[in-house]
mmCIF file of C-alpha atoms in Angstrom:
data_model
loop_
_atom_site.group_PDB
_atom_site.id
_atom_site.type_symbol
_atom_site.label_atom_id
_atom_site.label_comp_id
_atom_site.label_asym_id
_atom_site.label_seq_id
_atom_site.Cartn_x
_atom_site.Cartn_y
_atom_site.Cartn_z
ATOM 1 C CA UNK C 1 42.441 58.436 -29.741
ATOM 2 C CA UNK C 2 39.334 56.171 -30.263
ATOM 3 C CA UNK C 3 37.011 59.151 -29.206
ATOM 4 C CA UNK C 4 38.617 61.461 -31.636
ATOM 5 C CA UNK C 5 38.373 58.802 -34.414
ATOM 6 C CA UNK C 6 34.767 58.313 -33.695
ATOM 7 C CA UNK C 7 34.059 62.100 -33.836
ATOM 8 C CA UNK C 8 36.025 62.375 -37.057
ATOM 9 C CA UNK C 9 33.969 59.544 -38.699
ATOM 10 C CA UNK C 10 30.691 61.153 -37.642
ATOM 11 C CA UNK C 11 31.715 64.492 -38.950
ATOM 12 C CA UNK C 12 32.947 62.956 -42.168
ATOM 13 C CA UNK C 13 29.413 61.492 -42.525
ATOM 14 C CA UNK C 14 27.567 64.755 -41.929
ATOM 15 C CA UNK C 15 29.906 66.491 -44.407
ATOM 16 C CA UNK C 16 30.377 64.022 -47.142
ATOM 17 C CA UNK C 17 27.190 61.681 -47.373
ATOM 18 C CA UNK C 18 25.025 64.607 -47.570
ATOM 19 C CA UNK C 19 26.714 65.627 -50.780
ATOM 20 C CA UNK C 20 26.005 61.908 -52.472
ATOM 21 C CA UNK C 21 23.345 61.580 -54.820
ATOM 22 C CA UNK C 22 20.436 59.719 -53.025
ATOM 23 C CA UNK C 23 20.703 56.386 -54.840
ATOM 24 C CA UNK C 24 24.559 56.228 -54.187
ATOM 25 C CA UNK C 25 23.867 56.865 -50.435
ATOM 26 C CA UNK C 26 21.453 54.209 -50.319
ATOM 27 C CA UNK C 27 23.688 51.608 -51.899
ATOM 28 C CA UNK C 28 26.491 52.766 -49.614
ATOM 29 C CA UNK C 29 24.387 52.416 -46.647
ATOM 30 C CA UNK C 30 23.460 48.734 -47.589
ATOM 31 C CA UNK C 31 27.172 47.914 -48.363
ATOM 32 C CA UNK C 32 28.338 49.174 -44.999
ATOM 33 C CA UNK C 33 25.393 47.356 -43.257
ATOM 34 C CA UNK C 34 26.193 43.992 -44.939
ATOM 35 C CA UNK C 35 30.019 44.138 -44.158
ATOM 36 C CA UNK C 36 29.011 44.918 -40.548
ATOM 37 C CA UNK C 37 26.448 42.198 -40.438
ATOM 38 C CA UNK C 38 29.054 39.616 -41.843
ATOM 39 C CA UNK C 39 31.556 40.654 -39.128
ATOM 40 C CA UNK C 40 29.195 39.777 -36.382
ATOM 41 C CA UNK C 41 30.443 41.963 -34.044
ATOM 42 C CA UNK C 42 28.972 42.644 -30.392
ATOM 43 C CA UNK C 43 26.124 44.927 -31.835
ATOM 44 C CA UNK C 44 25.042 42.426 -34.426
ATOM 45 C CA UNK C 45 25.138 39.491 -32.019
ATOM 46 C CA UNK C 46 23.089 41.715 -29.527
ATOM 47 C CA UNK C 47 20.751 42.592 -32.169
ATOM 48 C CA UNK C 48 19.961 38.922 -32.905
ATOM 49 C CA UNK C 49 19.679 38.150 -29.045
ATOM 50 C CA UNK C 50 17.058 40.973 -28.890
ATOM 51 C CA UNK C 51 15.253 39.889 -32.009
ATOM 52 C CA UNK C 52 14.932 36.293 -30.762
ATOM 53 C CA UNK C 53 12.686 37.689 -28.068
ATOM 54 C CA UNK C 54 10.604 39.685 -30.536
ATOM 55 C CA UNK C 55 10.204 36.647 -32.895
ATOM 56 C CA UNK C 56 10.462 33.804 -30.508
ATOM 57 C CA UNK C 57 9.533 31.051 -33.021
ATOM 58 C CA UNK C 58 12.181 32.285 -35.443
ATOM 59 C CA UNK C 59 14.694 29.486 -36.653
ATOM 60 C CA UNK C 60 18.459 30.240 -36.583
ATOM 61 C CA UNK C 61 18.283 31.007 -40.343
ATOM 62 C CA UNK C 62 15.355 33.395 -39.879
ATOM 63 C CA UNK C 63 17.119 35.305 -37.175
ATOM 64 C CA UNK C 64 20.178 35.931 -39.260
ATOM 65 C CA UNK C 65 17.973 37.066 -42.100
ATOM 66 C CA UNK C 66 16.131 39.494 -39.661
ATOM 67 C CA UNK C 67 19.451 40.807 -38.238
ATOM 68 C CA UNK C 68 20.693 41.464 -41.930
ATOM 69 C CA UNK C 69 17.482 43.369 -42.682
ATOM 70 C CA UNK C 70 17.772 45.067 -39.294
ATOM 71 C CA UNK C 71 21.277 46.136 -40.128
ATOM 72 C CA UNK C 72 20.099 47.599 -43.453
ATOM 73 C CA UNK C 73 17.328 49.574 -41.769
ATOM 74 C CA UNK C 74 19.814 50.758 -39.189
ATOM 75 C CA UNK C 75 22.222 52.178 -41.765
ATOM 76 C CA UNK C 76 19.178 53.568 -43.866
ATOM 77 C CA UNK C 77 18.486 55.616 -40.635
ATOM 78 C CA UNK C 78 22.166 56.847 -40.543
ATOM 79 C CA UNK C 79 22.306 57.529 -44.268
ATOM 80 C CA UNK C 80 19.168 59.632 -44.000
ATOM 81 C CA UNK C 81 20.261 61.364 -40.857
ATOM 82 C CA UNK C 82 23.551 62.446 -42.511
ATOM 83 C CA UNK C 83 21.645 63.920 -45.482
ATOM 84 C CA UNK C 84 18.609 65.453 -43.470
ATOM 85 C CA UNK C 85 20.344 68.611 -42.936
ATOM 86 C CA UNK C 86 20.424 69.408 -46.789
ATOM 87 C CA UNK C 87 16.873 68.309 -47.349
ATOM 88 C CA UNK C 88 14.257 71.168 -48.222
ATOM 89 C CA UNK C 89 10.734 71.006 -46.788
ATOM 90 C CA UNK C 90 9.363 69.376 -49.638
ATOM 91 C CA UNK C 91 11.792 66.398 -49.434
ATOM 92 C CA UNK C 92 11.178 66.045 -45.693
ATOM 93 C CA UNK C 93 7.307 66.339 -46.504
ATOM 94 C CA UNK C 94 7.729 63.439 -48.998
ATOM 95 C CA UNK C 95 9.838 61.296 -46.695
ATOM 96 C CA UNK C 96 6.990 60.627 -44.025
ATOM 97 C CA UNK C 97 3.359 59.878 -43.895
ATOM 98 C CA UNK C 98 1.687 60.184 -40.459
ATOM 99 C CA UNK C 99 -1.224 58.126 -39.598
ATOM 100 C CA UNK C 100 -3.962 59.071 -36.959
ATOM 101 C CA UNK C 101 -2.418 62.690 -36.722
ATOM 102 C CA UNK C 102 -5.488 64.068 -35.113
ATOM 103 C CA UNK C 103 -4.394 62.284 -31.733
ATOM 104 C CA UNK C 104 -1.404 64.881 -31.647
ATOM 105 C CA UNK C 105 -2.980 68.039 -33.304
ATOM 106 C CA UNK C 106 -6.078 67.938 -31.161
ATOM 107 C CA UNK C 107 -4.604 68.648 -27.859
ATOM 108 C CA UNK C 108 -2.331 71.070 -29.403
ATOM 109 C CA UNK C 109 -5.321 73.035 -30.889
ATOM 110 C CA UNK C 110 -6.763 73.129 -27.420
ATOM 111 C CA UNK C 111 -3.561 74.905 -26.251
ATOM 112 C CA UNK C 112 -2.285 71.814 -24.457
ATOM 113 C CA UNK C 113 1.074 70.035 -24.903
ATOM 114 C CA UNK C 114 1.642 66.482 -25.496
ATOM 115 C CA UNK C 115 4.337 63.912 -24.651
ATOM 116 C CA UNK C 116 5.303 61.648 -27.485
ATOM 117 C CA UNK C 117 6.992 58.473 -26.623
ATOM 118 C CA UNK C 118 8.602 56.013 -28.965
ATOM 119 C CA UNK C 119 10.794 53.262 -29.411
ATOM 120 C CA UNK C 120 14.034 53.057 -31.314
ATOM 121 C CA UNK C 121 12.198 52.285 -34.580
ATOM 122 C CA UNK C 122 12.954 53.574 -38.158
ATOM 123 C CA UNK C 123 14.038 57.197 -38.140
ATOM 124 C CA UNK C 124 12.896 59.243 -35.296
ATOM 125 C CA UNK C 125 15.010 62.396 -36.425
ATOM 126 C CA UNK C 126 12.999 62.468 -39.645
ATOM 127 C CA UNK C 127 9.822 62.134 -37.758
ATOM 128 C CA UNK C 128 10.887 65.117 -35.548
ATOM 129 C CA UNK C 129 11.970 67.337 -38.605
ATOM 130 C CA UNK C 130 8.556 66.353 -40.256
ATOM 131 C CA UNK C 131 6.711 67.478 -37.225
ATOM 132 C CA UNK C 132 8.489 70.871 -36.978
ATOM 133 C CA UNK C 133 8.214 71.728 -40.551
ATOM 134 C CA UNK C 134 4.829 70.164 -41.737
ATOM 135 C CA UNK C 135 2.801 70.681 -38.460
ATOM 136 C CA UNK C 136 4.704 73.755 -37.228
ATOM 137 C CA UNK C 137 5.020 72.300 -33.524
ATOM 138 C CA UNK C 138 7.600 73.458 -31.286
ATOM 139 C CA UNK C 139 9.415 70.264 -30.296
ATOM 140 C CA UNK C 140 11.734 69.594 -27.271
ATOM 141 C CA UNK C 141 13.844 66.459 -26.751
ATOM 142 C CA UNK C 142 16.558 65.209 -24.718
ATOM 143 C CA UNK C 143 20.061 63.855 -25.840
ATOM 144 C CA UNK C 144 22.343 61.333 -24.108
ATOM 145 C CA UNK C 145 25.770 62.884 -23.309
ATOM 146 C CA UNK C 146 28.278 61.015 -25.622
ATOM 147 C CA UNK C 147 32.134 61.139 -25.557
ATOM 148 C CA UNK C 148 33.955 62.783 -26.751
ATOM 149 C CA UNK C 149 31.940 66.158 -25.857
ATOM 150 C CA UNK C 150 32.423 67.327 -29.417
ATOM 151 C CA UNK C 151 30.449 64.306 -30.763
ATOM 152 C CA UNK C 152 27.662 65.199 -28.326
ATOM 153 C CA UNK C 153 27.938 68.853 -29.657
ATOM 154 C CA UNK C 154 27.437 67.531 -33.168
ATOM 155 C CA UNK C 155 24.213 65.697 -32.428
ATOM 156 C CA UNK C 156 22.820 68.663 -30.524
ATOM 157 C CA UNK C 157 23.707 71.089 -33.520
ATOM 158 C CA UNK C 158 22.153 68.609 -35.967
ATOM 159 C CA UNK C 159 18.983 68.113 -34.231
ATOM 160 C CA UNK C 160 18.654 71.881 -33.676
ATOM 161 C CA UNK C 161 19.375 72.425 -37.401
ATOM 162 C CA UNK C 162 16.084 70.409 -37.805
ATOM 163 C CA UNK C 163 14.143 72.467 -35.669
ATOM 164 C CA UNK C 164 14.175 70.796 -32.306
ATOM 165 C CA UNK C 165 15.248 72.194 -28.898
ATOM 166 C CA UNK C 166 17.803 69.527 -27.345
ATOM 167 C CA UNK C 167 18.276 69.267 -23.687
ATOM 168 C CA UNK C 168 21.149 67.076 -22.126
ATOM 169 C CA UNK C 169 19.988 63.943 -20.520
ATOM 170 C CA UNK C 170 21.929 64.165 -17.375
ATOM 171 C CA UNK C 171 20.900 65.927 -14.283
ATOM 172 C CA UNK C 172 17.460 67.049 -13.058
ATOM 173 C CA UNK C 173 17.314 70.260 -15.070
ATOM 174 C CA UNK C 174 15.536 68.631 -18.213
ATOM 175 C CA UNK C 175 12.517 67.501 -16.438
ATOM 176 C CA UNK C 176 11.564 71.086 -15.133
ATOM 177 C CA UNK C 177 12.256 72.669 -18.625
ATOM 178 C CA UNK C 178 10.175 70.035 -20.430
ATOM 179 C CA UNK C 179 7.408 70.395 -17.853
ATOM 180 C CA UNK C 180 7.480 74.040 -18.770
ATOM 181 C CA UNK C 181 7.239 73.377 -22.328
ATOM 182 C CA UNK C 182 4.307 71.267 -21.903
ATOM 183 C CA UNK C 183 2.598 73.700 -20.060
ATOM 184 C CA UNK C 184 3.122 76.218 -22.830
ATOM 185 C CA UNK C 185 1.341 73.993 -25.261
ATOM 186 C CA UNK C 186 4.511 72.440 -26.893
ATOM 187 C CA UNK C 187 5.279 68.775 -27.650
ATOM 188 C CA UNK C 188 7.975 66.861 -25.907
ATOM 189 C CA UNK C 189 9.230 63.720 -27.862
ATOM 190 C CA UNK C 190 11.151 61.168 -25.989
ATOM 191 C CA UNK C 191 12.841 57.706 -27.218
ATOM 192 C CA UNK C 192 11.684 55.652 -24.191
ATOM 193 C CA UNK C 193 12.195 51.847 -24.752
ATOM 194 C CA UNK C 194 15.873 51.787 -23.098
ATOM 195 C CA UNK C 195 16.499 53.341 -19.566
ATOM 196 C CA UNK C 196 19.650 55.349 -19.263
ATOM 197 C CA UNK C 197 19.460 56.002 -15.695
ATOM 198 C CA UNK C 198 19.069 54.132 -12.169
ATOM 199 C CA UNK C 199 15.531 55.295 -11.830
ATOM 200 C CA UNK C 200 13.977 52.957 -14.444
ATOM 201 C CA UNK C 201 10.735 51.247 -13.896
ATOM 202 C CA UNK C 202 10.514 47.533 -14.208
ATOM 203 C CA UNK C 203 8.153 46.433 -16.910
ATOM 204 C CA UNK C 204 7.472 43.126 -18.543
ATOM 205 C CA UNK C 205 8.424 43.389 -22.085
ATOM 206 C CA UNK C 206 7.991 40.401 -24.456
ATOM 207 C CA UNK C 207 7.432 38.309 -21.451
ATOM 208 C CA UNK C 208 10.592 39.161 -19.489
ATOM 209 C CA UNK C 209 11.567 41.940 -17.187
ATOM 210 C CA UNK C 210 13.120 44.931 -18.404
ATOM 211 C CA UNK C 211 13.701 48.534 -17.385
ATOM 212 C CA UNK C 212 12.170 51.718 -19.123
ATOM 213 C CA UNK C 213 12.247 55.302 -18.278
ATOM 214 C CA UNK C 214 9.334 56.593 -16.253
ATOM 215 C CA UNK C 215 10.072 60.149 -17.433
ATOM 216 C CA UNK C 216 7.301 60.455 -20.299
ATOM 217 C CA UNK C 217 4.581 59.088 -17.785
ATOM 218 C CA UNK C 218 5.893 61.479 -14.912
ATOM 219 C CA UNK C 219 5.708 64.415 -17.312
ATOM 220 C CA UNK C 220 2.251 63.726 -18.353
ATOM 221 C CA UNK C 221 1.103 63.226 -14.757
ATOM 222 C CA UNK C 222 2.802 66.477 -13.799
ATOM 223 C CA UNK C 223 1.381 68.618 -16.523
ATOM 224 C CA UNK C 224 -1.761 66.993 -17.634
ATOM 225 C CA UNK C 225 -0.392 66.473 -21.224
ATOM 226 C CA UNK C 226 -1.447 63.306 -22.790
ATOM 227 C CA UNK C 227 1.046 60.503 -23.235
ATOM 228 C CA UNK C 228 0.924 59.479 -26.759
ATOM 229 C CA UNK C 229 2.881 56.534 -27.903
ATOM 230 C CA UNK C 230 4.284 56.626 -31.551
ATOM 231 C CA UNK C 231 5.685 54.107 -33.726
ATOM 232 C CA UNK C 232 7.563 54.451 -37.067
ATOM 233 C CA UNK C 233 8.473 52.072 -39.913
ATOM 234 C CA UNK C 234 9.999 51.682 -43.179
ATOM 235 C CA UNK C 235 7.865 50.101 -45.862
ATOM 236 C CA UNK C 236 8.721 49.003 -49.586
ATOM 237 C CA UNK C 237 8.757 52.658 -50.661
ATOM 238 C CA UNK C 238 11.211 55.346 -49.723
ATOM 239 C CA UNK C 239 8.254 56.802 -47.427
ATOM 240 C CA UNK C 240 8.568 56.181 -43.723
ATOM 241 C CA UNK C 241 5.187 55.624 -41.980
ATOM 242 C CA UNK C 242 4.467 56.885 -38.701
ATOM 243 C CA UNK C 243 1.389 56.426 -36.215
ATOM 244 C CA UNK C 244 0.235 58.152 -33.129
ATOM 245 C CA UNK C 245 -1.545 55.603 -30.820
ATOM 246 C CA UNK C 246 -4.448 56.476 -28.355
ATOM 247 C CA UNK C 247 -3.120 58.185 -25.361
ATOM 248 C CA UNK C 248 -2.155 56.128 -22.215
ATOM 249 C CA UNK C 249 -4.898 56.293 -19.738
ATOM 250 C CA UNK C 250 -3.978 57.765 -16.193
ATOM 251 C CA UNK C 251 -4.904 55.154 -13.403
ATOM 252 C CA UNK C 252 -7.817 56.485 -11.165
ATOM 253 C CA UNK C 253 -6.078 55.359 -7.947
ATOM 254 C CA UNK C 254 -2.408 54.874 -6.572
ATOM 255 C CA UNK C 255 0.506 56.867 -5.722
ATOM 256 C CA UNK C 256 2.143 59.145 -8.303
ATOM 257 C CA UNK C 257 4.959 56.462 -8.652
ATOM 258 C CA UNK C 258 2.507 53.714 -8.910
ATOM 259 C CA UNK C 259 0.469 55.506 -11.536
ATOM 260 C CA UNK C 260 3.778 56.191 -13.528
ATOM 261 C CA UNK C 261 4.794 52.509 -13.357
ATOM 262 C CA UNK C 262 1.363 51.532 -14.558
ATOM 263 C CA UNK C 263 1.546 54.023 -17.492
ATOM 264 C CA UNK C 264 5.078 52.846 -18.258
ATOM 265 C CA UNK C 265 3.906 49.210 -18.651
ATOM 266 C CA UNK C 266 1.166 50.252 -20.814
ATOM 267 C CA UNK C 267 3.647 52.241 -22.840
ATOM 268 C CA UNK C 268 5.825 49.137 -23.022
ATOM 269 C CA UNK C 269 2.860 47.157 -24.329
ATOM 270 C CA UNK C 270 2.292 49.472 -27.153
ATOM 271 C CA UNK C 271 5.930 49.446 -28.077
ATOM 272 C CA UNK C 272 5.988 45.612 -28.079
ATOM 273 C CA UNK C 273 3.210 45.568 -30.416
ATOM 274 C CA UNK C 274 4.659 48.153 -32.710
ATOM 275 C CA UNK C 275 8.102 46.366 -32.663
ATOM 276 C CA UNK C 276 6.556 42.846 -33.311
ATOM 277 C CA UNK C 277 4.925 44.247 -36.264
ATOM 278 C CA UNK C 278 8.134 45.731 -37.821
ATOM 279 C CA UNK C 279 11.044 43.857 -36.077
ATOM 280 C CA UNK C 280 13.825 44.616 -38.630
ATOM 281 C CA UNK C 281 13.109 48.474 -38.086
ATOM 282 C CA UNK C 282 14.021 48.169 -34.318
ATOM 283 C CA UNK C 283 17.496 49.473 -33.913
ATOM 284 C CA UNK C 284 18.258 48.043 -30.639
ATOM 285 C CA UNK C 285 22.033 46.902 -30.853
ATOM 286 C CA UNK C 286 22.442 47.196 -27.193
ATOM 287 C CA UNK C 287 21.578 45.047 -24.108
ATOM 288 C CA UNK C 288 17.933 45.734 -22.816
ATOM 289 C CA UNK C 289 17.049 42.656 -20.900
ATOM 290 C CA UNK C 290 18.942 42.182 -17.510
ATOM 291 C CA UNK C 291 18.904 38.434 -18.169
ATOM 292 C CA UNK C 292 21.446 39.009 -20.915
ATOM 293 C CA UNK C 293 25.193 38.985 -20.032
ATOM 294 C CA UNK C 294 26.477 42.522 -19.762
ATOM 295 C CA UNK C 295 28.732 43.986 -22.507
ATOM 296 C CA UNK C 296 32.454 43.793 -21.671
ATOM 297 C CA UNK C 297 33.263 47.246 -20.018
ATOM 298 C CA UNK C 298 34.532 49.657 -22.833
ATOM 299 C CA UNK C 299 33.722 47.195 -25.529
ATOM 300 C CA UNK C 300 32.230 48.113 -28.800
ATOM 301 C CA UNK C 301 28.458 47.508 -27.956
ATOM 302 C CA UNK C 302 28.794 49.471 -24.728
ATOM 303 C CA UNK C 303 30.593 52.419 -26.599
ATOM 304 C CA UNK C 304 28.374 52.553 -29.706
ATOM 305 C CA UNK C 305 26.909 56.100 -29.652
ATOM 306 C CA UNK C 306 22.843 55.829 -29.518
ATOM 307 C CA UNK C 307 21.374 58.773 -31.127
#
């Protein structure tokens, strides 16, 4: 029953929110965010715990202010995502500004693919839609399987409507397909600040051990495509900003696994700098550091779909 309700609510969002005038959708998102923040559920409490590491000198009052702004940013992501399928190319073009785009376009012009790795910052769906419509790139990504299956199907159909190829996260098939896409000169975009498997690489993240997926680094090593960190953030205008950072260097020595681990740590360092610069746009409402107590099995923080 809970899964059917969740699926129905997301379906209502995609069907209804996109029909609202934009100012109304913005106010609705802020209102929902404020209500969720005031209730201080597991997701909000976990967000504050995560932000305490990002802004270690913040007072208790400052953390609550950051978490409220963070929830508003999170709901901005959802309101925009519900409306994205109805945006035309001009609205998408006006929704984002890409900085240092040459770091992405240059390898593509040479016929090479590129691995874009980014944290859960701002609106990664808008970034993907912008890349496909404004740069004309072929973009492939993966999606976590959600329950119920109908909800997962909604997310896949949604991202495919934005011009992306979406592969399921589970199993070994995605790696081979993504490698083929890279060798064909396409872009693979992966949200890579939280490990969803048992094969994560331990990194130092904001001074504490955490685990991140080695997939982006392994794909770069396998195909020779550059591994490009990317960061996103909202500013005071309706326009989202994005930056492509310099490519992560491939270590000269070490085994494949050792090289991937070193590259994943370098990626984590770039992510940490970007998140510290825009902490309220980091939508990490789930447990990331093993030092935190695990979520109650089946509890809200564990069940929440992560796009």
